[in-house]
mmCIF file of C-alpha atoms in Angstrom:
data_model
loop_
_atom_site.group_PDB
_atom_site.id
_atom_site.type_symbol
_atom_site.label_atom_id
_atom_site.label_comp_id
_atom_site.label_asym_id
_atom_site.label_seq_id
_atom_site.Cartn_x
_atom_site.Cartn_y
_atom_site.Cartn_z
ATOM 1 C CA UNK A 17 5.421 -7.205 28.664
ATOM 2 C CA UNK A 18 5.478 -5.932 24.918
ATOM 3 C CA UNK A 19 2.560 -5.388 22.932
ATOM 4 C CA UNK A 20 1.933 -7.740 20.381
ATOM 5 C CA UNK A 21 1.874 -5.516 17.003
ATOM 6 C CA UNK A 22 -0.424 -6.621 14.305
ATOM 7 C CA UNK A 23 1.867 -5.464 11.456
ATOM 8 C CA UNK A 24 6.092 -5.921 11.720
ATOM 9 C CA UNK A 25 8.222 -5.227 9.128
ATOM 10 C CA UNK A 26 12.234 -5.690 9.205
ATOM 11 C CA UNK A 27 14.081 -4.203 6.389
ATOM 12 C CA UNK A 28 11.534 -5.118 4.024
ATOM 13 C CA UNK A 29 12.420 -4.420 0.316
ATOM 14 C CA UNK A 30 11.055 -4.852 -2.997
ATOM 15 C CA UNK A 31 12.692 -4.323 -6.394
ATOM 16 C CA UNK A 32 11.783 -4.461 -9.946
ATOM 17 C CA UNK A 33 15.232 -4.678 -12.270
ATOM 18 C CA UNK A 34 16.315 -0.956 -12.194
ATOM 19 C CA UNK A 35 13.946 0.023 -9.701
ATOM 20 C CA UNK A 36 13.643 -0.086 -5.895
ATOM 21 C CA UNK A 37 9.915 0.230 -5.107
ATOM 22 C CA UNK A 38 10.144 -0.270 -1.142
ATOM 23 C CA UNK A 39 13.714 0.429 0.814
ATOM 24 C CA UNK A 40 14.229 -2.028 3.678
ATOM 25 C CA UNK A 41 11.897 -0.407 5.543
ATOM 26 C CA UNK A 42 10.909 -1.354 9.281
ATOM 27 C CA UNK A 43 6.504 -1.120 9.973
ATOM 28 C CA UNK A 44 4.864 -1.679 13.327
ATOM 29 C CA UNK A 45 1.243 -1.653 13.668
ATOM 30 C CA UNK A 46 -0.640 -1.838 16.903
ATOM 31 C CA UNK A 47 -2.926 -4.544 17.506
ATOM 32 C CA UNK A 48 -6.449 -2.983 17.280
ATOM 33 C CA UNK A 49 -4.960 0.035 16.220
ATOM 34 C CA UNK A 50 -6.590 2.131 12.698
ATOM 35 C CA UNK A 51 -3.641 2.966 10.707
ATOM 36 C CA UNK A 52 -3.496 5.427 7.892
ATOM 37 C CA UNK A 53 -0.896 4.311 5.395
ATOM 38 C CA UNK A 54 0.102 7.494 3.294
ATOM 39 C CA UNK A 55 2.423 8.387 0.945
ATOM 40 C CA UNK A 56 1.873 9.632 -2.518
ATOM 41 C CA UNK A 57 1.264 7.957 -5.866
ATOM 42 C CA UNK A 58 4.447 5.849 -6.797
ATOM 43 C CA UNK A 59 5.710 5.948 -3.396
ATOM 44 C CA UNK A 60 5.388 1.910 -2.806
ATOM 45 C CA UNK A 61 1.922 1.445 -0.753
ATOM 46 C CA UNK A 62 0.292 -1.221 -2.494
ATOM 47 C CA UNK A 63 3.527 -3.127 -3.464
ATOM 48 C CA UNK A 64 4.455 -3.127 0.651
ATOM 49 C CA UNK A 65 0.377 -3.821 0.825
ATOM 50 C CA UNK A 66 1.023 -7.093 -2.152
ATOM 51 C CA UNK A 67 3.669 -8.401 -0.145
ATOM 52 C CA UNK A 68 2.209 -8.262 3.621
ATOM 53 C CA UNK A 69 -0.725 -9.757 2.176
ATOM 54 C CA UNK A 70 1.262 -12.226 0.281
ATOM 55 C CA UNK A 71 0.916 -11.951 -3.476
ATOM 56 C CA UNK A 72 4.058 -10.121 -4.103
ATOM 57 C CA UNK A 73 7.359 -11.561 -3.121
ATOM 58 C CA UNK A 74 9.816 -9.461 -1.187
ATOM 59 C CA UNK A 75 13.241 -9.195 -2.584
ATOM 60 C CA UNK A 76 14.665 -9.212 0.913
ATOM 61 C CA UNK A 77 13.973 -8.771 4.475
ATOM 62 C CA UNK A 78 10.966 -10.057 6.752
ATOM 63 C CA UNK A 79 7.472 -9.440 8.369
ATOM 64 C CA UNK A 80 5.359 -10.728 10.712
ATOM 65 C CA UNK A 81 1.676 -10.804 11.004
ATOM 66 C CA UNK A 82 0.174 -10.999 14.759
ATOM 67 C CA UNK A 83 3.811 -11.437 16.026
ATOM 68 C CA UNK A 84 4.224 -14.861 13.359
ATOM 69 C CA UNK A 85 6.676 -14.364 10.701
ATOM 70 C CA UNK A 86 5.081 -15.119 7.806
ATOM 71 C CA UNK A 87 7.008 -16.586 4.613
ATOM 72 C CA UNK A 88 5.922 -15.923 0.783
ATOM 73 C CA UNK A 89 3.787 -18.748 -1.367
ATOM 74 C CA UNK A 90 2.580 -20.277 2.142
ATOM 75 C CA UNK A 91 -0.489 -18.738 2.868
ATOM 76 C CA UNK A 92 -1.210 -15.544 5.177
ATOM 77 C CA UNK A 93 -4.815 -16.664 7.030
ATOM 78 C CA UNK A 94 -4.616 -13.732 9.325
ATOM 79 C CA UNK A 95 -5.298 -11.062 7.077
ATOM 80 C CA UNK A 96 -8.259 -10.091 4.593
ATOM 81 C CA UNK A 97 -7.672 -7.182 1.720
ATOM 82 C CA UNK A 98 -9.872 -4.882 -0.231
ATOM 83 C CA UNK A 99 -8.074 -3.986 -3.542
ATOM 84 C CA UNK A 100 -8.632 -0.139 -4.821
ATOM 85 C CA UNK A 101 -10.872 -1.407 -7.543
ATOM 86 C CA UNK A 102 -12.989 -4.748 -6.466
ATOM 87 C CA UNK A 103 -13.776 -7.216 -8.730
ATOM 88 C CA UNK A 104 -17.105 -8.980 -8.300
ATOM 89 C CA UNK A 105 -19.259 -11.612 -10.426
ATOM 90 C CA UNK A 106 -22.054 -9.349 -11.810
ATOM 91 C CA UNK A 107 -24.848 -12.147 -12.037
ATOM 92 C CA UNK A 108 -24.570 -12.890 -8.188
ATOM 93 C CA UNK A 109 -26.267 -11.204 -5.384
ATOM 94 C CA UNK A 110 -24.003 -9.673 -2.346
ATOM 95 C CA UNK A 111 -25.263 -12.801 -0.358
ATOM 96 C CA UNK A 112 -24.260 -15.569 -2.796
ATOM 97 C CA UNK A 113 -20.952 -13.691 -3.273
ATOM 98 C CA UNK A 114 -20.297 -13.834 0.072
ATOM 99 C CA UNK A 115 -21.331 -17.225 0.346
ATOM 100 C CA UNK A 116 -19.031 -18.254 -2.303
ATOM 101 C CA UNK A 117 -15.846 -16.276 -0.301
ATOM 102 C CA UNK A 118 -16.513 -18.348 2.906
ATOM 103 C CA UNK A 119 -17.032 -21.585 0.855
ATOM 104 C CA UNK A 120 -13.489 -20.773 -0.289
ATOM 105 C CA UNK A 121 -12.367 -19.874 3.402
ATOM 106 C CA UNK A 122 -13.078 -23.578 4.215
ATOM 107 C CA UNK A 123 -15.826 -22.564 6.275
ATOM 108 C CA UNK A 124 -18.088 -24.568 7.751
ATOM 109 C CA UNK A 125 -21.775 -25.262 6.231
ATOM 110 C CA UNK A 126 -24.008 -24.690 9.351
ATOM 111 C CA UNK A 127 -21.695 -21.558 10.252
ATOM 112 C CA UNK A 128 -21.731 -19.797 6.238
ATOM 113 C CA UNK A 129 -25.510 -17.800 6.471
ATOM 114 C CA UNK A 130 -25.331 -16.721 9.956
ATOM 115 C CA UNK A 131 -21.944 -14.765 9.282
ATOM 116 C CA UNK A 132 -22.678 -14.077 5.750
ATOM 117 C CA UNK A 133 -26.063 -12.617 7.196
ATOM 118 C CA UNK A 134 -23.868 -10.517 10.147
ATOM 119 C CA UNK A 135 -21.389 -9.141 7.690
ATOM 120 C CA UNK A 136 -24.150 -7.939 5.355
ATOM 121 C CA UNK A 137 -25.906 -6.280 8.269
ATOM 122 C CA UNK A 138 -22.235 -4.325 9.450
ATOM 123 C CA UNK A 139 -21.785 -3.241 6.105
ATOM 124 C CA UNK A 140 -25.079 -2.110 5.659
ATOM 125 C CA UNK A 141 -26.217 -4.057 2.626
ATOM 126 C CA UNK A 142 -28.686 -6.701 4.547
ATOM 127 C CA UNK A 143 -31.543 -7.042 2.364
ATOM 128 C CA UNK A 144 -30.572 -6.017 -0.695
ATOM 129 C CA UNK A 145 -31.719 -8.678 -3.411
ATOM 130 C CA UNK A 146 -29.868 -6.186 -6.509
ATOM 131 C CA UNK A 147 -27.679 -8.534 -8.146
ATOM 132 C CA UNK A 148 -24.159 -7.147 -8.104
ATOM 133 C CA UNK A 149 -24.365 -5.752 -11.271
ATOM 134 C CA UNK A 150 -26.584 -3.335 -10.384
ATOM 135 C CA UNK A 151 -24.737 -2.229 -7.487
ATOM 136 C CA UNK A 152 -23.190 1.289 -6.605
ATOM 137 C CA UNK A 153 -19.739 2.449 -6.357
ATOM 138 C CA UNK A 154 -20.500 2.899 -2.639
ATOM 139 C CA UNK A 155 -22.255 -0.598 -2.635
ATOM 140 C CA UNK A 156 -20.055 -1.737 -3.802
ATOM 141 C CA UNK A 157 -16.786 -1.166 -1.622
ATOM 142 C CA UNK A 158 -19.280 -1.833 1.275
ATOM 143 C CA UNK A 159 -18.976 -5.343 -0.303
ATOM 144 C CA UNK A 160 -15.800 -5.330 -0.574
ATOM 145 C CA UNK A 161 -15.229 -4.615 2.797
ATOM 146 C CA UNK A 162 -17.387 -7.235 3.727
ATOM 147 C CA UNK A 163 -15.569 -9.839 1.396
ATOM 148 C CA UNK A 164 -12.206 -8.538 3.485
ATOM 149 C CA UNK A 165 -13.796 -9.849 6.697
ATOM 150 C CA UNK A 166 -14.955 -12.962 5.464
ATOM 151 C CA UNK A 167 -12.322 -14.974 7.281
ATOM 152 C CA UNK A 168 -12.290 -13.084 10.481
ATOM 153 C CA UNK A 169 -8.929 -11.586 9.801
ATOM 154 C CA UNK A 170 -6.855 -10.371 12.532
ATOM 155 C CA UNK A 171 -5.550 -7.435 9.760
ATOM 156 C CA UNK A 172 -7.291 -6.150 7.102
ATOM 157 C CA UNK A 173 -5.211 -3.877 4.457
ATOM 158 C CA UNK A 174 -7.471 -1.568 2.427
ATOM 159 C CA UNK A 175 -6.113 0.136 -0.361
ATOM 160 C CA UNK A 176 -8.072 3.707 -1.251
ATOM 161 C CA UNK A 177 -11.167 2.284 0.235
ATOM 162 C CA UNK A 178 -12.802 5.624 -0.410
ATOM 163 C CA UNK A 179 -11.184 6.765 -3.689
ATOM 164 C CA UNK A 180 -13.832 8.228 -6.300
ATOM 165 C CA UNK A 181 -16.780 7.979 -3.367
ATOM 166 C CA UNK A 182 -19.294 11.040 -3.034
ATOM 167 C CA UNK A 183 -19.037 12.900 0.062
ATOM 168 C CA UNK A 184 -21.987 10.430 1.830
ATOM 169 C CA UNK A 185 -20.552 7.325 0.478
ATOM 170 C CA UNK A 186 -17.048 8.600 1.818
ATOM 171 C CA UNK A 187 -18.712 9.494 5.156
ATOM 172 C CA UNK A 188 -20.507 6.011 5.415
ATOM 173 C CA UNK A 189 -17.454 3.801 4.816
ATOM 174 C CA UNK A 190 -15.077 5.706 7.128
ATOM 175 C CA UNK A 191 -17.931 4.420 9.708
ATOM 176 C CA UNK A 192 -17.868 0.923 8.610
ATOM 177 C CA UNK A 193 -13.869 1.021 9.083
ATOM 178 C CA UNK A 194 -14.199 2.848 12.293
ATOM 179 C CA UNK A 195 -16.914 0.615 13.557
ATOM 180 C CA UNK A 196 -13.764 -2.066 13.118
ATOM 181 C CA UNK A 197 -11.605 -0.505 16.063
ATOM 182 C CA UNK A 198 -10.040 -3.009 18.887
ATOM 183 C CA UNK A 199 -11.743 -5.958 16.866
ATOM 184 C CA UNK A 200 -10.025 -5.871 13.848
ATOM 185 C CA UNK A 201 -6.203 -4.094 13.105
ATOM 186 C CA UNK A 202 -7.001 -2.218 9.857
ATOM 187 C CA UNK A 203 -4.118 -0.720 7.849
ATOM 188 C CA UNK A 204 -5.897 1.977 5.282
ATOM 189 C CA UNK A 205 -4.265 3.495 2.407
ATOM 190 C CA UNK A 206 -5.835 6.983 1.033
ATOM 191 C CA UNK A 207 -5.069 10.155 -0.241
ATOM 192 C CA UNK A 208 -7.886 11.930 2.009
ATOM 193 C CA UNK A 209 -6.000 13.271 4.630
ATOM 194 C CA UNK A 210 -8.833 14.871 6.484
ATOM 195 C CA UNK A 211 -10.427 11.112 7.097
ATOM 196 C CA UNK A 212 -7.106 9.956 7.951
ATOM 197 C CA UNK A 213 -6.891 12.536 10.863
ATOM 198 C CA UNK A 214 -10.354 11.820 11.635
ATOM 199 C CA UNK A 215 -10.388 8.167 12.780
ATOM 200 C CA UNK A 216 -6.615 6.611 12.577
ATOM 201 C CA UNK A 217 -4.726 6.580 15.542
ATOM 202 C CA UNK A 218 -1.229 5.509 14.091
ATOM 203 C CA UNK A 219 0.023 6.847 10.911
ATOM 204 C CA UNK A 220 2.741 5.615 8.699
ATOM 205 C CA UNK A 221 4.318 8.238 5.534
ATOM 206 C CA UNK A 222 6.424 6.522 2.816
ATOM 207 C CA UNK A 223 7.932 7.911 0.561
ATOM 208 C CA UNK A 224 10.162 6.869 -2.384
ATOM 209 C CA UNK A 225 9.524 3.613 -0.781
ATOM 210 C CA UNK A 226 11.194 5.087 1.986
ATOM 211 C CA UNK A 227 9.217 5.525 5.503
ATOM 212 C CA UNK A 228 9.793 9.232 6.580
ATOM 213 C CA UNK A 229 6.924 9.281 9.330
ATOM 214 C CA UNK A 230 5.646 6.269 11.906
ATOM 215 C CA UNK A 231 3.800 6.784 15.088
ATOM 216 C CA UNK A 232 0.561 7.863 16.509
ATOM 217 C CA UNK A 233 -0.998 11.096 15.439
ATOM 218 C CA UNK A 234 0.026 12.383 19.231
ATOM 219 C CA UNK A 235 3.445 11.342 18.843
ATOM 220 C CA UNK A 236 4.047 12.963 15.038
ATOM 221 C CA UNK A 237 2.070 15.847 16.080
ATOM 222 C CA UNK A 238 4.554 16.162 18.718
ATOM 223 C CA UNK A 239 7.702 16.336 16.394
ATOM 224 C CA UNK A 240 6.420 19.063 14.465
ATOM 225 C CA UNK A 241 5.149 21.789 17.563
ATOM 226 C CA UNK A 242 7.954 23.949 16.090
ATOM 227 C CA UNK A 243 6.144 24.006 13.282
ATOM 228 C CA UNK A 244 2.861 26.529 14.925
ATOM 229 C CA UNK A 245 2.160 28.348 12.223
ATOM 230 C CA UNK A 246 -0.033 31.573 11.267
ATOM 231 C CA UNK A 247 -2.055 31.499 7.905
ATOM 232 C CA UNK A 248 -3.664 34.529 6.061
ATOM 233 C CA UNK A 249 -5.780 34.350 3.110
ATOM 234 C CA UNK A 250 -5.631 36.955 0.784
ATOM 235 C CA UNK A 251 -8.750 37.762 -1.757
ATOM 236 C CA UNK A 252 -6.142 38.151 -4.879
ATOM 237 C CA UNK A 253 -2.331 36.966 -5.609
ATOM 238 C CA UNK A 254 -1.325 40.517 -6.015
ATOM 239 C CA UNK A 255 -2.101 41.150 -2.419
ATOM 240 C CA UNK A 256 -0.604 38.376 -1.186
ATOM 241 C CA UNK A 257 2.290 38.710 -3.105
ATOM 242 C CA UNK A 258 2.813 42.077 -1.633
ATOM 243 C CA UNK A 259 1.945 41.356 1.932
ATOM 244 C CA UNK A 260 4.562 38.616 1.750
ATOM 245 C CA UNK A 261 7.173 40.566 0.430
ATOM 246 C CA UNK A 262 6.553 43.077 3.073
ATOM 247 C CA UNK A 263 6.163 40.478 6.264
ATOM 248 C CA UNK A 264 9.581 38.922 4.998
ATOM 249 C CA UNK A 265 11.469 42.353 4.941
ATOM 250 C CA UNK A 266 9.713 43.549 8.311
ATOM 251 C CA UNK A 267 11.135 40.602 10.081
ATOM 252 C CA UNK A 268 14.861 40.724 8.673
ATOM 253 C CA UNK A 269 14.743 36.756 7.951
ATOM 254 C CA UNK A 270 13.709 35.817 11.067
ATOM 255 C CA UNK A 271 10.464 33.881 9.753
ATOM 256 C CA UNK A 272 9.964 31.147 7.265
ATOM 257 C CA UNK A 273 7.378 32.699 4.467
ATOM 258 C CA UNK A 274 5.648 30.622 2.295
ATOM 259 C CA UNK A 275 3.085 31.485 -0.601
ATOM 260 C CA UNK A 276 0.672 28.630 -0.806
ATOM 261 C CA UNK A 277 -2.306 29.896 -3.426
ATOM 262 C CA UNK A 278 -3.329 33.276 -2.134
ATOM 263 C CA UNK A 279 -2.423 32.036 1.505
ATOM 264 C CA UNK A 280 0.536 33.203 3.144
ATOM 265 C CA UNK A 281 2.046 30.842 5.737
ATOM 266 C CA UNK A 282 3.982 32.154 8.628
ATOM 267 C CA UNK A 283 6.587 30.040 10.526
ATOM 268 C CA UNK A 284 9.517 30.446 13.124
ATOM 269 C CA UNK A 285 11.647 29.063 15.392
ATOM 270 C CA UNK A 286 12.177 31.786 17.799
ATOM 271 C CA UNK A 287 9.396 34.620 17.226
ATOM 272 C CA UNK A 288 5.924 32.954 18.540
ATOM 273 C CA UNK A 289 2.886 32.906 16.658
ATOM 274 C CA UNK A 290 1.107 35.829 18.882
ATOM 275 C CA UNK A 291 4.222 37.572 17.821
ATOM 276 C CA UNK A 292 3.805 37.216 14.298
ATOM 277 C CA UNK A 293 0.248 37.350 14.287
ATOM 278 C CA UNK A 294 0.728 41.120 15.609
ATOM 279 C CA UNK A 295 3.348 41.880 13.446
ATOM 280 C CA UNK A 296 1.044 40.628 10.470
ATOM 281 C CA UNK A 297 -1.968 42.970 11.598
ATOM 282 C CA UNK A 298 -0.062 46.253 11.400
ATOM 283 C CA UNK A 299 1.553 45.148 8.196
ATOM 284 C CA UNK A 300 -2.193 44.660 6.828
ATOM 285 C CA UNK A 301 -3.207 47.893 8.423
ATOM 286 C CA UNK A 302 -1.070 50.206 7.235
ATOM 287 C CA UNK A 303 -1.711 48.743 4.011
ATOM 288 C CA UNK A 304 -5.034 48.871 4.018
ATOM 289 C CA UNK A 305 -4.859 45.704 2.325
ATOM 290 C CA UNK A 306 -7.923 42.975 2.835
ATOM 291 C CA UNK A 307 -7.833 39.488 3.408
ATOM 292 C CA UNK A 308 -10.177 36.755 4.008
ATOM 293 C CA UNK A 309 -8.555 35.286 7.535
ATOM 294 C CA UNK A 310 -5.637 35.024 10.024
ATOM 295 C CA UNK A 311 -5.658 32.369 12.043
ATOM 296 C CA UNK A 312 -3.039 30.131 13.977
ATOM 297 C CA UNK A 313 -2.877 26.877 14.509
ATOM 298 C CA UNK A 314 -0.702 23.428 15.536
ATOM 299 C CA UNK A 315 0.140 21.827 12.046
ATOM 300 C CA UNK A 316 -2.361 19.500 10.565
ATOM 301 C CA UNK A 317 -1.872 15.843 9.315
ATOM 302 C CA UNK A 318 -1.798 17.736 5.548
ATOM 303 C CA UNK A 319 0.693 19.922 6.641
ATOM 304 C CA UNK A 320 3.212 17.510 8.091
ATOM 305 C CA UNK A 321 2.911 14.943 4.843
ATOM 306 C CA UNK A 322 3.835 17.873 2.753
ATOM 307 C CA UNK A 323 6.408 18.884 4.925
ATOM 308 C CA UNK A 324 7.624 15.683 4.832
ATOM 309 C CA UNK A 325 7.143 14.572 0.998
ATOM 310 C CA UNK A 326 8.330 17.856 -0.837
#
């Protein structure tokens, strides 16, 4: 029996007179699954976001929310959405805000403060008698969030959740959305790859509003073994631009050499990375020439989306 996926796309498309801003392209998201939706700015994440949430109307193809396939203009109650920049009513408190979101979610009197009380509490805001306007950046995606889950969606989208956060804000949010795993299919937009790799266990790379990556992290990982790389850092440029000249005539083309700010990055198909990794240290012997580190390792979720974007 197939899983049911939370998020299906088929040849979904999007364009704006001259310009194609999402190129029939075919999603699947796990049920319960985190998924880190990447791609760089321009590359169509928050139009494909508009239209599985329903406020932008596809030019052609179809999607389906919890295996339903859902149709533009008639309502989408599966999923809730946190917009990069939330807009709030200043004079309210995060309770009567709340409040005022499941009013509009039809909900039920004698049901509206016990789950306007619980989301508070998962979000970390229970309590708090600050009227909005006083509120924090971090405060105030917390409320966001909250406002996302105020209909019990089965989906939430969340478009740079974390985007101008502090470090701890960052950190306390990517708990909140964790905290959300097999209850609630999230589909996260960001920029911060490290969180991505952190807590999303299916990642999806557009670009050009074309997808170029889908799968879990295990599975993408996978396609890119032949990608083990070894990395030296280099105190100064001139040093690494000589080491890098030298490395690339030592090994008569063999490796792929590339100069990434005073970091040298070593790659090849048929010479393994202990073999390069010894060539490199008698290269930096001889030359007496220092360097901060070698070290090698599988490629990282930032390496494969450049690898995959440039």
């Amino acid at each position: 029996m197939s899983q049911t996926m939370a998020v299906e796309t088929f040849g979904l498309t999007k364009r704006f007179k001259t310009a194609t801003a999402v190129n029939n392209i075919d999603l699947a998201v796990p049920q319960g699954a985190i998924c880190g939706f990447l791609g760089k700015n321009g590359a169509g994440k928050t139009t494909t976001i508009k239209m599985l949430t329903g406020m932008k109307k596809p030019t052609s193809g179809e999607f389906a929310i919890m295996g339903k396939k859902e149709t533009f203009g008639k309502g989408i109650r599966a999923v809730g959405y946190l917009p990069d920049v939330p807009g709030f009513y200043g004079y309210m408190t995060g309770w009567e805000f709340l409040d005022l979101c499941a009013r509009l979610c039809n909900m039920p009197e004698n049901e509206r403060k016990s789950h306007v009380d619980d989301l508070l509490k998962q979000v970390g805001l229970d309590g708090v008698k600050t009227k909005i306007s006083g509120y924090s950046r971090g405060m105030r995606q917390r409320l966001g969030i909250a406002q996302a889950l105020v209909n019990s969606p089965a989906v939430v989208f969340m478009d740079e959740p974390i985007s101008a956060l502090d470090p701890m804000g960052r950190r306390d949010i990517m708990e909140i959305i964790s905290s959300l795993r097999g209850k609630t299919s999230v589909v996260l937009s960001t920029h911060i790859l490290s969180d991505v790799e952190n807590i999303c266990d299916h990642i999806i790379i557009i670009e050009k509003g074309n997808v170029v990556e889908q799968g879990t992290l295990a599975e993408i990982k996978s396609r890119f073994t032949r990608q083990d790389s070894v990395k030296i850092t280099f105190y100064n440029q001139d040093d690494c631009d000589k080491f890098g000249e030298q490395i690339r005539q030592a090994a008569s083309g063999g490796l792929n050499v590339t100069d990434d700010a005073m970091r040298i990055i070593i790659q090849s198909d048929n010479i393994t990375p202990a073999e390069i990794s010894k060539l490199s240290a008698k290269i930096l012997s001889n030359a007496a020439m220092p360097f901060k580190g070698l070290h090698t390792d599988a490629p990282t979720l930032d390496d494969i989306f450049y690898e995959v974007t440039k």
